[in-house]
Coordinates of C-alpha atoms in Angstrom, one line a residue:
M3 CA -13.0 9.5 10.8
S4 CA -15.4 7.4 12.8
V5 CA -13.2 4.2 12.6
F6 CA -10.7 5.8 14.9
A7 CA -13.2 6.5 17.5
S8 CA -14.8 3.1 17.3
G9 CA -11.5 1.1 17.7
G10 CA -11.9 -0.4 14.2
G11 CA -9.2 -1.7 12.0
H12 CA -5.8 -0.2 11.6
V13 CA -5.8 -0.1 7.7
V14 CA -8.7 1.9 6.3
V15 CA -9.7 3.7 3.1
R16 CA -11.0 7.2 3.2
E17 CA -14.5 8.1 2.0
N18 CA -13.0 9.8 -1.1
V19 CA -11.8 6.4 -2.5
S20 CA -14.6 5.2 -4.7
S21 CA -16.1 1.8 -4.5
L22 CA -14.5 0.9 -7.8
K23 CA -11.1 1.9 -6.7
R24 CA -11.5 0.1 -3.4
Q25 CA -12.4 -3.1 -5.3
E26 CA -9.5 -2.6 -7.6
L27 CA -7.0 -2.3 -4.7
A28 CA -8.6 -5.3 -2.9
Q29 CA -8.5 -7.4 -6.1
K30 CA -4.8 -6.7 -6.6
L31 CA -4.0 -7.5 -3.0
R32 CA -6.0 -10.8 -3.3
A33 CA -3.9 -11.7 -6.3
I34 CA -0.7 -11.0 -4.5
T35 CA -1.6 -12.6 -1.1
G36 CA -3.7 -15.5 -2.3
W37 CA -6.4 -14.5 0.3
A38 CA -9.6 -14.9 -1.7
S39 CA -11.8 -13.1 0.9
L40 CA -9.6 -10.0 1.5
S41 CA -11.7 -6.9 1.2
F42 CA -12.6 -3.5 2.5
D43 CA -15.8 -3.6 4.5
K44 CA -18.6 -1.0 4.4
D45 CA -16.7 1.2 6.8
G46 CA -13.5 1.0 4.7
I47 CA -11.7 -1.3 7.0
L48 CA -9.3 -3.8 5.5
R49 CA -10.4 -7.3 6.3
L50 CA -7.9 -10.0 5.6
G51 CA -10.3 -13.0 5.8
S52 CA -9.7 -16.1 7.8
E53 CA -8.6 -18.7 5.2
D54 CA -5.2 -20.2 4.9
S55 CA -3.6 -19.9 1.5
S56 CA -1.1 -22.1 -0.2
S57 CA -0.9 -19.7 -3.1
G58 CA 0.3 -16.1 -3.2
S59 CA 3.1 -14.4 -1.3
Q60 CA 3.6 -15.4 2.3
S61 CA 5.7 -12.3 2.9
A62 CA 2.9 -10.1 1.6
R63 CA 0.4 -11.8 3.9
D64 CA 2.9 -11.3 6.8
L65 CA 3.2 -7.6 6.0
L66 CA -0.5 -7.1 5.9
V67 CA -1.0 -8.9 9.2
Q68 CA 1.6 -6.7 10.8
A69 CA -0.1 -3.6 9.4
V70 CA -3.6 -4.5 10.7
N71 CA -2.1 -5.3 14.1
S72 CA 0.2 -2.3 14.3
D73 CA -0.1 0.5 16.8
N74 CA -0.2 2.8 13.8
Y75 CA -3.1 3.6 11.5
I76 CA -2.7 3.4 7.8
V77 CA -5.2 5.4 5.8
V78 CA -5.6 5.1 2.0
D79 CA -6.4 8.3 0.3
D80 CA -7.2 8.8 -3.4
A81 CA -4.6 11.2 -4.9
S82 CA -5.5 10.6 -8.5
S83 CA -4.0 13.2 -10.9
R84 CA -2.2 15.1 -8.1
S85 CA 1.1 16.5 -9.3
D86 CA 2.8 15.9 -6.0
V87 CA 2.1 12.1 -6.1
A88 CA 3.8 9.7 -8.6
F89 CA 2.0 6.4 -8.2
C90 CA 2.0 6.2 -4.4
R91 CA 3.5 8.1 -1.5
V92 CA 3.2 7.8 2.3
V93 CA 3.1 10.8 4.7
P94 CA 2.9 10.9 8.5
A95 CA -0.2 12.3 10.2
R96 CA -2.0 12.4 13.5
F97 CA -5.7 12.0 14.1
R98 CA -7.5 13.3 17.2
T99 CA -10.4 11.1 18.5
P100 CA -13.6 12.7 19.9
N101 CA -12.2 12.2 23.4
G102 CA -9.0 14.1 22.5
T103 CA -6.6 11.2 22.1
K104 CA -4.0 11.7 19.4
L105 CA -3.4 8.6 17.2
R106 CA -0.3 8.2 15.0
A107 CA -1.3 7.5 11.4
Y108 CA 0.2 7.3 8.0
I109 CA -1.7 8.4 4.9
V110 CA -1.0 6.3 1.8
L111 CA -1.7 8.6 -1.2
I112 CA -2.5 6.6 -4.3
D113 CA -2.7 8.1 -7.8
F114 CA -4.9 5.4 -9.4
A115 CA -4.7 7.3 -12.7
D116 CA -0.9 6.9 -12.9
F117 CA -1.3 3.1 -12.8
R118 CA -3.7 3.2 -15.7
Q119 CA -1.1 4.8 -17.9
L120 CA 1.5 2.0 -17.6
L121 CA 2.6 0.3 -20.7
G122 CA 4.4 -3.0 -21.0
N123 CA 3.8 -6.7 -21.2
D124 CA 1.4 -8.4 -18.8
E125 CA 4.0 -9.8 -16.5
A126 CA 5.8 -6.5 -16.1
R127 CA 2.5 -4.7 -15.4
A128 CA 1.4 -7.5 -12.9
S129 CA 4.6 -6.8 -10.9
F130 CA 3.9 -3.1 -10.7
D131 CA 0.3 -2.3 -10.1
V132 CA -1.7 -0.5 -7.4
G133 CA -1.4 -3.5 -5.0
W134 CA 2.4 -3.5 -5.2
G135 CA 2.5 0.3 -4.8
F136 CA 0.3 0.0 -1.7
L137 CA 2.5 -2.8 -0.3
H138 CA 5.6 -0.7 -0.9
E139 CA 4.2 2.2 1.1
V140 CA 3.0 -0.2 3.9
D141 CA 6.5 -1.7 4.1
H142 CA 7.8 1.8 4.8
V143 CA 5.4 2.1 7.7
V144 CA 5.6 -1.4 9.2
A145 CA 9.3 -2.2 8.6
D146 CA 10.6 1.4 8.6
S147 CA 12.3 0.4 5.3
K148 CA 14.1 3.0 3.1
D149 CA 14.3 3.6 -0.6
A150 CA 17.5 3.6 -2.5
E151 CA 19.4 6.9 -2.2
E152 CA 21.5 6.5 -5.3
Q153 CA 21.1 5.3 -8.8
G154 CA 21.6 1.6 -9.5
L155 CA 20.4 0.4 -6.1
L156 CA 17.1 -1.0 -4.8
G157 CA 16.9 0.0 -1.2
D158 CA 15.5 -2.1 1.7
C159 CA 11.9 -1.5 0.8
E160 CA 12.1 -2.8 -2.8
N161 CA 14.3 -5.7 -1.6
H162 CA 11.3 -6.7 0.6
I163 CA 8.8 -6.2 -2.2
N164 CA 11.0 -8.3 -4.6
V165 CA 10.9 -11.2 -2.2
M166 CA 7.1 -11.0 -2.5
R167 CA 7.3 -10.9 -6.3
S168 CA 9.7 -13.8 -6.3
E169 CA 7.3 -15.9 -4.2
I170 CA 4.6 -15.7 -6.9
G171 CA 6.9 -15.9 -9.9
L172 CA 6.8 -12.3 -11.1
P173 CA 9.6 -10.3 -12.6
L174 CA 11.8 -8.6 -10.1
R175 CA 12.7 -4.9 -10.0
V176 CA 16.4 -4.3 -10.6
E177 CA 16.5 -0.6 -9.7
Y178 CA 14.5 1.8 -7.6
F179 CA 15.7 5.4 -7.7
F180 CA 13.8 8.4 -8.8
T181 CA 14.3 12.1 -9.2
E182 CA 11.6 14.7 -9.3
S183 CA 10.9 16.3 -12.7
H184 CA 9.7 19.8 -12.8

């Protein structure tokens, strides 16, 4: 990936993420953060914009600033309709630059198709969309937060995400625990 060699941004989307899906993710992140000019540039690099915002979630803005300034790279990959990804998942990786340097990275796998199948009222769907899924995985990387390990709990990660939801008046998640179905 050329962005690693050029010293570009630390949050990027892979080439396999269509323009439409990039726009969808950026639009959801703009709604959450209140940053009207947040976007992915032509090279797939997340650009936060430069404006201050009095709307949106300050905690979400802080998380994205930490992500783009991190020593780690976060790479968004389209995992739509993959059976090993339910909504989103993050996996560790390493990239080698042309000069042989190994860079620590995390791949955020997003199943955009899963988010299109959600049913519920508008507020509930607004509090769980591709933007929230992405932020959840970024929180794992940036804050080294953990998910709940037993039923009835939220875990550190969803507690952080709930703060963001609260800041913009969305419904809060009361439980985050999953088991794989086969």
